[in-house]
Amino acid sequence: MGLQAPRGTRDILPAERVYWQYLEGIARQILERAAYREICTPIFEQTQLFERGIGEATDIVSKEMYTFSDRAQRSLTLRPEGTAGVVRAYIEHGLHSQGGVQRLWYLGPMFRYERPQAGRYRQFHQLGVEVLGSADPRADAEVIAVALDILQALGLNDLTLMLNSVGDREDRSAYRQALVDYLTPYKAELDADSQERLQRNPLRILDSKDPHTQAIVKEAPRLLDYLSPRSRAHFEQVQSLLQDLGIPYQINPALVRGLDYYTHTAFEFQDLSLGNEGTVCGGGRYDHLVEELGGPATPAIGWAMGLERLILLLRDRPLPPRNQPYLYMVTRGEAAERQGLILAQQLRHQGYTVDVDLSGSAFGKQVKRADRVGATVCLVIGESEATDRTVQVKWLASGEQVLVPQQELLSESWRSRFLAAS
Ligand code: ATP
Ligand code: MG
């Protein structure tokens, strides 16, 4: 058997990659418009960062990390998410000392040892933002609005915004006890994962996907009823700002984020057509994480989008046409081939996409290939054209053809003729 990509990973072939480029282009434009700046952090970090930043009791740290020792026996981990690395970099480089709010975004691969299925992989990609240095509810509303802008610009209009508040640490510890007290008599009826979480991470039981557990959880005490007046005020302000922005949402008291340092606002954008893998964006406030990782107390909020899931939704749609002439160089005979190579370079320097047929096969075969790759125009140089330094310009759609001096193609008037044809 031949070699295959590792389980849970996938190749993104050129035909799919155009959708990724489209998505990245839209996201970059919207984020830059909102004054977010791109940051890149390493794909692996010290294991400790994730243990402390995500929390040992979470699924990610307890069973999904790709952890290994390097040759000097350092424990390293392929990043399972982006926030911990960004916060580490924020502290390490003293970005907080620049004052004010830092609006950052990132895009890249993440790694989690999960059971692969459609929309769930072991290497997947996230686009994320982090806004560090503001506790203002406007920051919460802004990150949600920016996420929605991206999703809508991609034409995804069937999404539901689920919103909740998980309060602050004090609110949660009071609630945690009430939840454990309520669930303990039902312990035997809970799904296996939830039984295990009852001591370790009981809040996570709230978003169990098991139907029977869900039915039990439905009657459980609600975290929203345990919010302090301060937490409640923050949540109400976020909601009122979303209303001002005309962003509809549903309050979902069962929406919790797995991580220990999440506070206040938690949200997800869901596409119900994707089933259990329907969350395309998840985020929340994490006011204690920077401090927990050794930085100064810094309130923060962010989100991450799963790009594979967005691509699944996008792939059914036609991409907007690219409005760029695609020229295809057809040559035969040594002199023609040499001239074609030079002319192709000159045209590329003018900004055109030029594909040079290297096959040396018959003219007809080369022209057929031009059609297949979606070229707009064939530039044909044969023996007689090479002698005269001319080129046949052949529009593939109409079959129309004209003979022109090679250098004339570099002129402005030809630019408009090529554009008109594309
Ligand atoms: P889920 O409940 O689906 O496991 P999560 O809470 O683990 O999601 P987050 O850590 O919030 O996910 O990550 C944000 C987004 O990244 C998710 O909403 C999803 O779109 C995407 N994502 C998470 N894990 C995977 C994965 N293994 N494969 C593909 N995308 C993923
Ligand atoms: Mg998960």
JSON list of C-alpha atoms in Angstrom, two decimals, residues 4 14 31 37 46-47 52 63 114 137 139 148 150 199 207 210 216 232-233 276 279 322 361 382 387 408:
[
{"chain": "A", "resi": 4, "resn": "GLN", "atom": "CA", "xyz": [-1.19, 8.20, 2.92]},
{"chain": "A", "resi": 14, "resn": "PRO", "atom": "CA", "xyz": [-5.44, 23.51, -5.65]},
{"chain": "A", "resi": 31, "resn": "LEU", "atom": "CA", "xyz": [-10.11, 42.64, 10.13]},
{"chain": "A", "resi": 37, "resn": "ARG", "atom": "CA", "xyz": [-3.21, 43.53, 13.30]},
{"chain": "A", "resi": 46, "resn": "GLN", "atom": "CA", "xyz": [6.19, 24.48, 25.89]},
{"chain": "A", "resi": 47, "resn": "THR", "atom": "CA", "xyz": [3.61, 21.97, 27.10]},
{"chain": "A", "resi": 52, "resn": "ARG", "atom": "CA", "xyz": [-1.72, 26.40, 32.58]},
{"chain": "A", "resi": 63, "resn": "LYS", "atom": "CA", "xyz": [-6.74, 13.82, 26.07]},
{"chain": "A", "resi": 114, "resn": "GLU", "atom": "CA", "xyz": [-9.83, 13.78, 18.21]},
{"chain": "A", "resi": 137, "resn": "PRO", "atom": "CA", "xyz": [-18.79, 45.50, 26.94]},
{"chain": "A", "resi": 139, "resn": "ALA", "atom": "CA", "xyz": [-15.21, 45.08, 23.11]},
{"chain": "A", "resi": 148, "resn": "LEU", "atom": "CA", "xyz": [-20.55, 38.30, 11.87]},
{"chain": "A", "resi": 150, "resn": "ILE", "atom": "CA", "xyz": [-16.80, 37.96, 8.03]},
{"chain": "A", "resi": 199, "resn": "GLN", "atom": "CA", "xyz": [-15.97, 16.08, 39.74]},
{"chain": "A", "resi": 207, "resn": "ASP", "atom": "CA", "xyz": [-22.97, 21.02, 26.63]},
{"chain": "A", "resi": 210, "resn": "ASP", "atom": "CA", "xyz": [-25.96, 12.90, 24.72]},
{"chain": "A", "resi": 216, "resn": "ILE", "atom": "CA", "xyz": [-31.46, 15.88, 32.76]},
{"chain": "A", "resi": 232, "resn": "ARG", "atom": "CA", "xyz": [-25.38, 40.66, 35.25]},
{"chain": "A", "resi": 233, "resn": "ALA", "atom": "CA", "xyz": [-24.85, 44.32, 34.35]},
{"chain": "A", "resi": 276, "resn": "ASN", "atom": "CA", "xyz": [-22.90, 18.34, 15.87]},
{"chain": "A", "resi": 279, "resn": "THR", "atom": "CA", "xyz": [-20.19, 25.54, 15.50]},
{"chain": "A", "resi": 322, "resn": "ARG", "atom": "CA", "xyz": [-11.50, 36.58, -10.94]},
{"chain": "A", "resi": 361, "resn": "SER", "atom": "CA", "xyz": [2.66, 18.79, -28.80]},
{"chain": "A", "resi": 382, "resn": "GLY", "atom": "CA", "xyz": [4.65, 29.05, -34.83]},
{"chain": "A", "resi": 387, "resn": "THR", "atom": "CA", "xyz": [10.45, 34.65, -38.20]},
{"chain": "A", "resi": 408, "resn": "GLU", "atom": "CA", "xyz": [2.59, 45.37, -29.13]}
]
